[in-house]
CSV table of C-alpha atoms in Angstrom, one decimal:
chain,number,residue,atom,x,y,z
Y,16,UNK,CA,99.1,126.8,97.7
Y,17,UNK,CA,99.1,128.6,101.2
Y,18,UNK,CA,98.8,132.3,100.8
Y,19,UNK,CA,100.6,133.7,103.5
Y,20,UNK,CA,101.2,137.5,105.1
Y,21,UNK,CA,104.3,137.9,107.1
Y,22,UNK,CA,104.5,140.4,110.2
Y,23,UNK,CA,107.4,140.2,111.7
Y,24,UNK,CA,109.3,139.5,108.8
Y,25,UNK,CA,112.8,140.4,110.0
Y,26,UNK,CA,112.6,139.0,113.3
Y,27,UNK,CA,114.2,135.5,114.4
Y,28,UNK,CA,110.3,133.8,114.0
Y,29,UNK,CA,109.6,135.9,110.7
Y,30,UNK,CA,113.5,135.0,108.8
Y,31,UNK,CA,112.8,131.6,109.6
Y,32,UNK,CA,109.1,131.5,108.1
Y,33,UNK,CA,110.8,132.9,105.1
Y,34,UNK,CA,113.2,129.8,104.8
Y,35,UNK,CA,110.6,127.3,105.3
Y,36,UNK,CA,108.3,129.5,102.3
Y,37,UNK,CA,111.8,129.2,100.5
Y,38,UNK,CA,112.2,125.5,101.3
Y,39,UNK,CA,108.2,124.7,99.6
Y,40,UNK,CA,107.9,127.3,96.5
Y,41,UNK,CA,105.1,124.8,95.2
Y,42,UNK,CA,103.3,124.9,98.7
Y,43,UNK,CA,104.0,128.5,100.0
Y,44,UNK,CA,103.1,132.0,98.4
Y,45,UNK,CA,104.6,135.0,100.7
Y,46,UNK,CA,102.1,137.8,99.8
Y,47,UNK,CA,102.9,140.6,102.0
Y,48,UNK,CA,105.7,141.1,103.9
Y,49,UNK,CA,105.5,143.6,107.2
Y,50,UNK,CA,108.4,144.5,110.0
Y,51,UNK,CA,109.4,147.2,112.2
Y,52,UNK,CA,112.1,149.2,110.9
Y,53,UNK,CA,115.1,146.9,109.5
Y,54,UNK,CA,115.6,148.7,106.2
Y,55,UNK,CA,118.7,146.8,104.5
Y,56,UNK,CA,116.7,143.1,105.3
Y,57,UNK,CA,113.3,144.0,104.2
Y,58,UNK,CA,115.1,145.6,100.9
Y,59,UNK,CA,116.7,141.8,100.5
Y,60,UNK,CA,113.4,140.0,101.6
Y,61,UNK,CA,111.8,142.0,98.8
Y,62,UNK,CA,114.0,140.9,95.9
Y,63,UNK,CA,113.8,137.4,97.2
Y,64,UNK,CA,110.2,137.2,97.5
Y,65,UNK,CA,108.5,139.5,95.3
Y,66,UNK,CA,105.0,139.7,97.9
Y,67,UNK,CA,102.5,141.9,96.2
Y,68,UNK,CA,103.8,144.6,99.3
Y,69,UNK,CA,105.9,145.6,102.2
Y,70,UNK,CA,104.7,147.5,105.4
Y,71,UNK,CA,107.6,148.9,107.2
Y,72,UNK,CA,105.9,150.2,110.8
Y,73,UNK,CA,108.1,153.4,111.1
Y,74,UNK,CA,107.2,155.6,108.4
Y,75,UNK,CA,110.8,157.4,108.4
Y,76,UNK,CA,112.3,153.9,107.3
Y,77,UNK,CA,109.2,153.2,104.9
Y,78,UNK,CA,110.7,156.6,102.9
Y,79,UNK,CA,114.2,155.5,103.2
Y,80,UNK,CA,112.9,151.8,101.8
Y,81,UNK,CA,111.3,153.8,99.1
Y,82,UNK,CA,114.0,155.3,98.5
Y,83,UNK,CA,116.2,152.7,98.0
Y,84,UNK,CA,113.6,149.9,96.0
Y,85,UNK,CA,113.0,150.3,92.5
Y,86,UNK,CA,110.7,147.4,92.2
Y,87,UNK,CA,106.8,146.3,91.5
Y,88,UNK,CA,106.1,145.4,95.1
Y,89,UNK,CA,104.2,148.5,97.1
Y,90,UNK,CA,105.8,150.6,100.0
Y,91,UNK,CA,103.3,151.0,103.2
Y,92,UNK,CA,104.3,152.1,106.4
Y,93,UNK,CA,103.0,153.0,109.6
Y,94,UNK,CA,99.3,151.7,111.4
Y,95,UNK,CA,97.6,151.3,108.3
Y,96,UNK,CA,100.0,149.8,106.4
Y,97,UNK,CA,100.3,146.8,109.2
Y,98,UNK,CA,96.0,146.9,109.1
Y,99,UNK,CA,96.5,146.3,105.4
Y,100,UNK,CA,98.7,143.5,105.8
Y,101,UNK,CA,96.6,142.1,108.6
Y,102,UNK,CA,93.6,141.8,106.4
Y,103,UNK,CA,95.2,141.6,102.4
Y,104,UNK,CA,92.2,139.6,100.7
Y,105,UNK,CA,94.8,137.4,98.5
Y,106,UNK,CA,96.2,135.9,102.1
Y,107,UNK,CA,94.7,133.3,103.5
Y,108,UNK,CA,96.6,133.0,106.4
Y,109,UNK,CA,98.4,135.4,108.6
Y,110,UNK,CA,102.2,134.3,110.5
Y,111,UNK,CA,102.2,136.4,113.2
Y,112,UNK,CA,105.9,137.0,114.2
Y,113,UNK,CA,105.9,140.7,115.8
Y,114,UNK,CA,107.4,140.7,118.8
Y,115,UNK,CA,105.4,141.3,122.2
Y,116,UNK,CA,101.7,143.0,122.8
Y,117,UNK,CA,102.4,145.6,119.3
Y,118,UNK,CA,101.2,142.1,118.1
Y,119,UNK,CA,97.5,142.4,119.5
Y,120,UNK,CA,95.4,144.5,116.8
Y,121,UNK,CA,96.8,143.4,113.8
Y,122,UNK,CA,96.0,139.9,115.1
Y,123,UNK,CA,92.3,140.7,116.3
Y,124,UNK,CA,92.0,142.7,112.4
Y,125,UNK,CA,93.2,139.4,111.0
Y,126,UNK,CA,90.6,137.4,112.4
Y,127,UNK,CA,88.4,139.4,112.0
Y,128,UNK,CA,88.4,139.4,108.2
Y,129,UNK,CA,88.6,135.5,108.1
Y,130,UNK,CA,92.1,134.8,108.2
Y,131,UNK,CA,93.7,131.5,109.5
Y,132,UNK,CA,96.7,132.4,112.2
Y,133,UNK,CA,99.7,130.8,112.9
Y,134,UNK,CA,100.7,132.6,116.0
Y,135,UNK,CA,104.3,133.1,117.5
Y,136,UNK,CA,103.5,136.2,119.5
Y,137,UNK,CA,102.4,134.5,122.6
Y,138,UNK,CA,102.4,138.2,124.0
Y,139,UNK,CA,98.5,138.6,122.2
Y,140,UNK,CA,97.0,135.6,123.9
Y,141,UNK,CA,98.9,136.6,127.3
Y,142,UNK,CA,97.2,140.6,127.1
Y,143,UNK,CA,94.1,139.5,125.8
Y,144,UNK,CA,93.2,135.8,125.3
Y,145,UNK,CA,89.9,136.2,125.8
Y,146,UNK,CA,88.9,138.6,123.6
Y,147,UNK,CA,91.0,136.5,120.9
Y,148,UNK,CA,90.1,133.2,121.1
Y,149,UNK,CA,86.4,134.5,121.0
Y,150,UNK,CA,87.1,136.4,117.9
Y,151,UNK,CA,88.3,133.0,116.6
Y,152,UNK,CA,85.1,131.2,117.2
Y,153,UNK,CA,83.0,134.2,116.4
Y,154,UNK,CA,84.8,133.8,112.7
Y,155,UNK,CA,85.9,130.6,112.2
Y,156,UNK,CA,89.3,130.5,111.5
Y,157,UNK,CA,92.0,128.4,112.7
Y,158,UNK,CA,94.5,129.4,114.9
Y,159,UNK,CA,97.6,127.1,115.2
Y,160,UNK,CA,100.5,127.2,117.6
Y,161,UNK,CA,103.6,128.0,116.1
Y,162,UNK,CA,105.7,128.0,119.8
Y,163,UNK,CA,107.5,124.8,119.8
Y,164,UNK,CA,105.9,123.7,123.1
Y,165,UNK,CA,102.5,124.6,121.8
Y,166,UNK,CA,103.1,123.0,118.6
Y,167,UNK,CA,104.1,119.6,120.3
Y,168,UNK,CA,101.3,119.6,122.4
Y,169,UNK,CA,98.9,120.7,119.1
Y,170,UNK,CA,100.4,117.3,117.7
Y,171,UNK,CA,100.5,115.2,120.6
Y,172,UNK,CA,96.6,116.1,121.4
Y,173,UNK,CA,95.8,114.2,117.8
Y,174,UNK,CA,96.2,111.0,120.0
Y,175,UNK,CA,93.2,111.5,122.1
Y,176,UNK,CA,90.4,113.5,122.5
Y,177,UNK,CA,90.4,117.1,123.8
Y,178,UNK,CA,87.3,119.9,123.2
Y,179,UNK,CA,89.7,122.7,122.7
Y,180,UNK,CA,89.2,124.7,119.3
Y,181,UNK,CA,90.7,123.1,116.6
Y,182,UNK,CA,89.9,119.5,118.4
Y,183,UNK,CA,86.1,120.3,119.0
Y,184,UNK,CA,83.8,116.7,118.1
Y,185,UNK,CA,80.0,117.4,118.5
Y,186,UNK,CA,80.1,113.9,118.7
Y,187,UNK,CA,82.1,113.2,122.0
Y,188,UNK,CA,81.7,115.0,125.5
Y,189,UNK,CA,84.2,115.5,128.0
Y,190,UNK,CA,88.2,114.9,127.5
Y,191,UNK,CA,90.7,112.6,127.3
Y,192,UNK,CA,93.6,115.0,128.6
Y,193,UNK,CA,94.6,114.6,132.2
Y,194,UNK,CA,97.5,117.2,131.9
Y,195,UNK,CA,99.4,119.2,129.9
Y,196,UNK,CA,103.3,119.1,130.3
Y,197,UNK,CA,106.1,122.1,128.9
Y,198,UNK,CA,109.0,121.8,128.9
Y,199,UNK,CA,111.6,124.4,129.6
Y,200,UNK,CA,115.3,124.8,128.4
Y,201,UNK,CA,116.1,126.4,131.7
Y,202,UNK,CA,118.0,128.8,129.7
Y,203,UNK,CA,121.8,129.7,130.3
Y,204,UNK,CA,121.4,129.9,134.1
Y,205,UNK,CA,120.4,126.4,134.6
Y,206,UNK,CA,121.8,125.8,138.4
Y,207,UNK,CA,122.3,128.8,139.6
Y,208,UNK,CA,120.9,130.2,142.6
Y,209,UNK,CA,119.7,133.6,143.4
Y,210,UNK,CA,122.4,134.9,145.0
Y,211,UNK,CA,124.5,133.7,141.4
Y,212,UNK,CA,122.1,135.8,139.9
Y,213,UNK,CA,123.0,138.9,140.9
Y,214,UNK,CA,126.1,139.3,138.7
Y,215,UNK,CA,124.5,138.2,135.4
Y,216,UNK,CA,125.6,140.4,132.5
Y,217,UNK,CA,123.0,141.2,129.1
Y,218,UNK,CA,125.9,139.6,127.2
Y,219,UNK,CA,125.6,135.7,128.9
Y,220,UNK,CA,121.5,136.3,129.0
Y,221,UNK,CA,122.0,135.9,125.2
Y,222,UNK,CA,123.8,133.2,125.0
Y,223,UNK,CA,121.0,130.6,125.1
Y,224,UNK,CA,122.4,126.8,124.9
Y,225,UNK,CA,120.2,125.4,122.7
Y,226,UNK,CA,118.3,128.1,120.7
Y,227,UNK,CA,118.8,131.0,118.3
Y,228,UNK,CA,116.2,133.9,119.1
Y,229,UNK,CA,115.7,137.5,119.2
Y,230,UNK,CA,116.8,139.2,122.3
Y,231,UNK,CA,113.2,139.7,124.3
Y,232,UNK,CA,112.6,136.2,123.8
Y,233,UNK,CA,116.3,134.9,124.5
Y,234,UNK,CA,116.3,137.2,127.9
Y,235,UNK,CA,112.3,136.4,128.6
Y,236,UNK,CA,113.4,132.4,128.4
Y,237,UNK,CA,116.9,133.3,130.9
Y,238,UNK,CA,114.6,134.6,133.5
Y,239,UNK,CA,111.8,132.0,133.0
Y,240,UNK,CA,109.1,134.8,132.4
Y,241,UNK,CA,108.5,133.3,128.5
Y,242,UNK,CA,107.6,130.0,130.3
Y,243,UNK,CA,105.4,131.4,132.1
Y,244,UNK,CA,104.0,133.5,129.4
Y,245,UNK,CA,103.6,129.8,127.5
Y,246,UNK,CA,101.6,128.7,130.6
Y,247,UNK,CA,99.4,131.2,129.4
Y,248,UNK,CA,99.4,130.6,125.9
Y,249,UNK,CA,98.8,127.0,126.6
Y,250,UNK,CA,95.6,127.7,128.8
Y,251,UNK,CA,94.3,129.5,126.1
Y,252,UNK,CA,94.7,128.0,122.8
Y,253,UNK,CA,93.9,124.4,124.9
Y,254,UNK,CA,91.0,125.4,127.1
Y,255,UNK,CA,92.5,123.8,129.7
Y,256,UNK,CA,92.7,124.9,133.5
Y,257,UNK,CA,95.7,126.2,135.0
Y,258,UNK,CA,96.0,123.3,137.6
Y,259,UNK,CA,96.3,120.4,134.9
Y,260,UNK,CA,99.1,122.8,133.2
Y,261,UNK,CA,102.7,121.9,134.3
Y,262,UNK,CA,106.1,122.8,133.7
Y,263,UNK,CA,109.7,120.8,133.8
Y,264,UNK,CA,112.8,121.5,132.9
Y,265,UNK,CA,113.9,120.3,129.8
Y,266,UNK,CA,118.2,120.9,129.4
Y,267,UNK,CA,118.8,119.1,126.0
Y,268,UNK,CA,115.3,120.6,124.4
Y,269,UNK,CA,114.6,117.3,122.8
Y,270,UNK,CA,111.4,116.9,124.2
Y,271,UNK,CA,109.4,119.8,123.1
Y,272,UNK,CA,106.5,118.9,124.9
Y,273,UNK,CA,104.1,116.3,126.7
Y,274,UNK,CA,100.5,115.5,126.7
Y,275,UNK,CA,99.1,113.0,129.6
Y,276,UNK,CA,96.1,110.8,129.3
Y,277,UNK,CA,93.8,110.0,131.5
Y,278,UNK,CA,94.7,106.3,130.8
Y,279,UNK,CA,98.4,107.3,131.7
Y,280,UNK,CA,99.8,107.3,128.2
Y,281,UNK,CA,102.0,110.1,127.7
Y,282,UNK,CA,102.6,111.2,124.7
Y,283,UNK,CA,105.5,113.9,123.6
Y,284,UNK,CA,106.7,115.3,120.6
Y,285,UNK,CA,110.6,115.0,120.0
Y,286,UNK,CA,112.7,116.9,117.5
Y,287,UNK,CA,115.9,118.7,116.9
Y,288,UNK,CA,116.3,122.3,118.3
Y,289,UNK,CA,115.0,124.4,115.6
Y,290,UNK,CA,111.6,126.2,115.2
Y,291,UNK,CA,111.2,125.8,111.0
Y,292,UNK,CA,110.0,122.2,111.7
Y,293,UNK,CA,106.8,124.1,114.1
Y,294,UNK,CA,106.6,126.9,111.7
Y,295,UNK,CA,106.2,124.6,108.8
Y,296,UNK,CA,103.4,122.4,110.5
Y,297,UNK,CA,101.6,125.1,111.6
Y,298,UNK,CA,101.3,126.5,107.7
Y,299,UNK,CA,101.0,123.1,106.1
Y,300,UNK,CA,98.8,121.4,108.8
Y,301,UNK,CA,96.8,119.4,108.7
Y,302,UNK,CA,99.0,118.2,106.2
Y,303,UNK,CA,103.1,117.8,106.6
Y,304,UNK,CA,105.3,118.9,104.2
Y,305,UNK,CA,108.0,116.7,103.0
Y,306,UNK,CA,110.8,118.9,103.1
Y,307,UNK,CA,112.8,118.2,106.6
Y,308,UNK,CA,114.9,120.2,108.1
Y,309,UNK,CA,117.1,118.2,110.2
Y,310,UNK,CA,116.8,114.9,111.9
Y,311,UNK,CA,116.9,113.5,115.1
Y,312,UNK,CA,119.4,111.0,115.9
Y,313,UNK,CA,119.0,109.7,119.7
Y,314,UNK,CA,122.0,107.8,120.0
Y,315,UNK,CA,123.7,111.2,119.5
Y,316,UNK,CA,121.5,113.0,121.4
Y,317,UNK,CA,122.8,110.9,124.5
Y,318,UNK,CA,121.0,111.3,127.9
Y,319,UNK,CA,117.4,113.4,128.1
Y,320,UNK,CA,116.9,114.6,131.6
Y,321,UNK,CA,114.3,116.3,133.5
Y,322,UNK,CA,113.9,118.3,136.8
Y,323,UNK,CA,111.9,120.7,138.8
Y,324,UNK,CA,112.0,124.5,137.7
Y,325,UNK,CA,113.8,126.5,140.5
Y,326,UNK,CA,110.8,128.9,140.9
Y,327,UNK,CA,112.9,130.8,144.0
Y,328,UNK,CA,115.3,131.5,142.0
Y,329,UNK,CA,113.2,132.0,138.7
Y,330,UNK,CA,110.0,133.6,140.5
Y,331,UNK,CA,108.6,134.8,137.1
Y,332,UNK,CA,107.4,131.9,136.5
Y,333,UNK,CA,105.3,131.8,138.5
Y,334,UNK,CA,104.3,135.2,138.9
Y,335,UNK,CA,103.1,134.7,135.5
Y,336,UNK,CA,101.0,131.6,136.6
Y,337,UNK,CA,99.8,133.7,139.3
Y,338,UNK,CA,98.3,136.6,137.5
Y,339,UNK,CA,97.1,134.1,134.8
Y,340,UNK,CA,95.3,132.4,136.9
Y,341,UNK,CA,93.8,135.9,138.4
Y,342,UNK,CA,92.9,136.6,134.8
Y,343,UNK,CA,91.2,140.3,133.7
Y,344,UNK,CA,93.8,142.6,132.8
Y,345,UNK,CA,96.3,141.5,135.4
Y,346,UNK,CA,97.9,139.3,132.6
Y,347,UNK,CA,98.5,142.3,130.7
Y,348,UNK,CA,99.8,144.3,133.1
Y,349,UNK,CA,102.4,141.6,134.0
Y,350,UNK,CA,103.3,141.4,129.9
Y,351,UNK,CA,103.5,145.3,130.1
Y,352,UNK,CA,105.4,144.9,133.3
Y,353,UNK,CA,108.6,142.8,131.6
Y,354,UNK,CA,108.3,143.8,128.1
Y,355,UNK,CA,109.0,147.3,129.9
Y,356,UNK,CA,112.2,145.6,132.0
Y,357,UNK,CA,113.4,143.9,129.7
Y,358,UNK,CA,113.8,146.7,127.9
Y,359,UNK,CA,115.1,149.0,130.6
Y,360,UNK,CA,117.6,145.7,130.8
Y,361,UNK,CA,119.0,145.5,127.2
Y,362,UNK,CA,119.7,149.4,127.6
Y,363,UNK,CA,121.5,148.6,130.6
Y,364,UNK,CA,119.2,150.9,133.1
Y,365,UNK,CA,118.1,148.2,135.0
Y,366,UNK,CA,120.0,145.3,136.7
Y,367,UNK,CA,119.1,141.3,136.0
Y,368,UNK,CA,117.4,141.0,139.5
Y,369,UNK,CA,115.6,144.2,139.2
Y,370,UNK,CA,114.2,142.7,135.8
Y,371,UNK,CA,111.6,140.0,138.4
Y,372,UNK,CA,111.3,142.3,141.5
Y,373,UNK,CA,109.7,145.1,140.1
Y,374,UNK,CA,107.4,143.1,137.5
Y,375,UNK,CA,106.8,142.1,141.1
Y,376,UNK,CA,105.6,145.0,142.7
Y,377,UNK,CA,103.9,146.5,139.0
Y,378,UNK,CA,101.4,143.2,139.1
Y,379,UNK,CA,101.0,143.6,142.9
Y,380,UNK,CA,99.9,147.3,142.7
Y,381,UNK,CA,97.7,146.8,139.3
Y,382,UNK,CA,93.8,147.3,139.6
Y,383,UNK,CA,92.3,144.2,138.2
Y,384,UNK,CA,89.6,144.8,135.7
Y,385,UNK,CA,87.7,141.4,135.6
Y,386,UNK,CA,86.5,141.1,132.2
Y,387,UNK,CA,88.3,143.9,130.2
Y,388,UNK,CA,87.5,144.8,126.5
Y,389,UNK,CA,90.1,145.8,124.2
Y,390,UNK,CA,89.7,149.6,125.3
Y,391,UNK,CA,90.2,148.4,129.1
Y,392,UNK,CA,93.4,146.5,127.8
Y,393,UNK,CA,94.9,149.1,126.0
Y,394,UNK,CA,94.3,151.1,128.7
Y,395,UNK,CA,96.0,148.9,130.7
Y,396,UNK,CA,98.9,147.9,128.7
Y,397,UNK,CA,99.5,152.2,128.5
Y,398,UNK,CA,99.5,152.9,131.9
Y,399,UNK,CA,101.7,149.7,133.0
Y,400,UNK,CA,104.4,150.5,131.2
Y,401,UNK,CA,103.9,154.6,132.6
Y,402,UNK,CA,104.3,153.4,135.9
Y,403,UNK,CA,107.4,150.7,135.6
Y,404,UNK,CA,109.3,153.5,133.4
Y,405,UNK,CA,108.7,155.4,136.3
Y,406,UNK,CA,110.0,152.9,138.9
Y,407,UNK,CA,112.7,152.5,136.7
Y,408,UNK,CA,113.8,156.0,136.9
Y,409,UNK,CA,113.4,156.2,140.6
Y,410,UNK,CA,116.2,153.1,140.5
């Protein structure tokens, strides 16, 4: 039985963790549940799940939850209610759903009490994968990619040998992996040039073709800044160099993602659409769970194509490459950078092509810090988001 603490709970990642728990009750104990502020679905998620507590981040919605529940299961809110659920000694492992870099302490408090991750919020990594993945190592715990792309490349690895983490053989030296190989939707605006792009509306960003998400990630994946966030990610969790990390675009999202050999075999991971099969493997690995959630059929699935991503149309992308590559705090600033334009864009105060130009000119202005602790990056991550608030006024 997988003992397992929730944060993000109500978002896209967390409802569908909660379906996959529901899917294996013999396999999969939710022990604490922990979201932002979504009252009236945590209140449901309660009575369906009965975790030992709830952490509701804004303490004005804890009260009205309180209010409202007249159940066993605790009320926390705020901080230390997210610590507490970060760290709760009957979990064993910790889903961690919340959306962007809000995701960064309660990960590094999970870890640090010997908790196994399964990690959605590719945002943590992206601000502070260095300080993370030693943490990891310092503890060791697991921590297993719940991103589909990551998770296909986590399962096509297990045909050769790589000395990343969770692949580490004191018995074999050097690696089998010539390359690494995402793959991208291309999102809604598959085609289009830049010039198209200037008359994109919030309401056709989210309207993704192939995916249900939250709205960050659905706008983040239009734009192609989540790919490059994944890059990343996949640097990272992989150890692997940014030069043997490449990107194609995927339109059907069949192929999840690809892992080349230095013998030429490439090996990919295939699968419908739908991120309980990633979620489920990364709580039940190394195992797999019997219950399926859809098959593929490839006869239906017709023709799987693949192309170039149009990075002068899409230049996030590789601006995210870019300041990965750079490393230090410049990957944080970037995150700070769109999580704070995306924003701006959802409450309509900033146009779609502003969202890339001035993530732009935040990461080209930021003072790299070569080997920041988590001080430095909170530092960073506050004072990013001052200054593109403030270009964002001036617009």
């Amino acid at each position: 039985m997988k003992n397992i603490s929730v944060l993000g709970s109500t978002g896209s990642i967390g409802r569908q963790t909660l379906e996959v728990a529901a899917a294996n009750p013999d396999k999969i104990k939710i022990r604490v549940l922990a979201a932002h502020k979504n009252v009236a679905l945590m209140l449901n998620q309660i009575e369906a799940f009965n975790p030992d507590f709830a952490v509701l981040a804004d303490k004005e919605a804890a009260v009205e939850l309180k209010r409202q529940y007249r159940g066993k299961t605790e009320i926390l809110s705020g901080q230390e209610g997210l610590l507490a659920a970060s760290t709760y000694e009957k979990a064993d492992t910790v889903l961690g759903a919340m959306v962007g870099y809000a995701g960064l302490r309660p990960t590094l408090a999970a870890i640090a009490s010997g908790k196994d991750i399964a990690l959605a919020n590719k945002e943590t990594l992206v601000a502070a994968g260095h300080l993370v993945m030693k943490a990891v190592q310092e503890n060791h715990v697991s921590l297993l990619p719940v991103d589909s792309e990551h998770s296909a490349i986590f399962q096509s690895l297990r045909a050769g040998y790589h000395p990343c983490l969770s692949f580490t053989d004191p018995e074999q030296t050097g690696s089998e992996v010539r390359r690494l190989i995402l793959t991208a939707s291309g999102g809604p605006f598959l085609g289009k040039t830049k010039e198209e792009l200037k008359q994109v509306t919030l309401q056709q960003c989210l309207k993704h073709p192939n995916w249900s998400m939250g709205k960050k990630v659905t706008i983040d994946s239009s734009t192609l800044a989540n790919k490059g966030l994944e890059v990343i990610e996949a640097h990272w969790l992989f150890n692997m160099p940014y030069e043997k990390i490449d990107v194609v675009v995927h339109p059907q999202s069949i192929v999840h993602s690809l892992v080349e050999f230095n013998d030429g075999a490439v090996i990919a991971q295939m699968g419908i659409p739908d991120m309980k099969l990633p979620i489920q493997y990364a709580l039940s690995f190394p195992s797999r769970y019997n219950r399926c959630f859809g098959q593929l059929d490839l006869v239906k699935c017709g023709e799987l194509t693949f192309e170039e991503p149009n990075r002068e149309a899409f230049p996030l992308l590789q601006i995210a490459t870019d300041c990965g590559k750079a490393g230090g705090s410049l990957p944080c600033a970037f995150n700070a950078a769109n999580e704070e334009c995306v924003t701006a864009f959802i409450d309509e105060k900033i146009k779609y092509p502003d969202i890339p130009e001035i993530v732009n000119r935040i990461v080209d202005a930021h003072q790299n810090i070569s080997h920041p602790g988590l001080e430095e990056i909170e530092e960073a991550d506050k004072l990013t988001r001052i200054e593109t608030r403030e270009m964002i006024n001036k617009l």
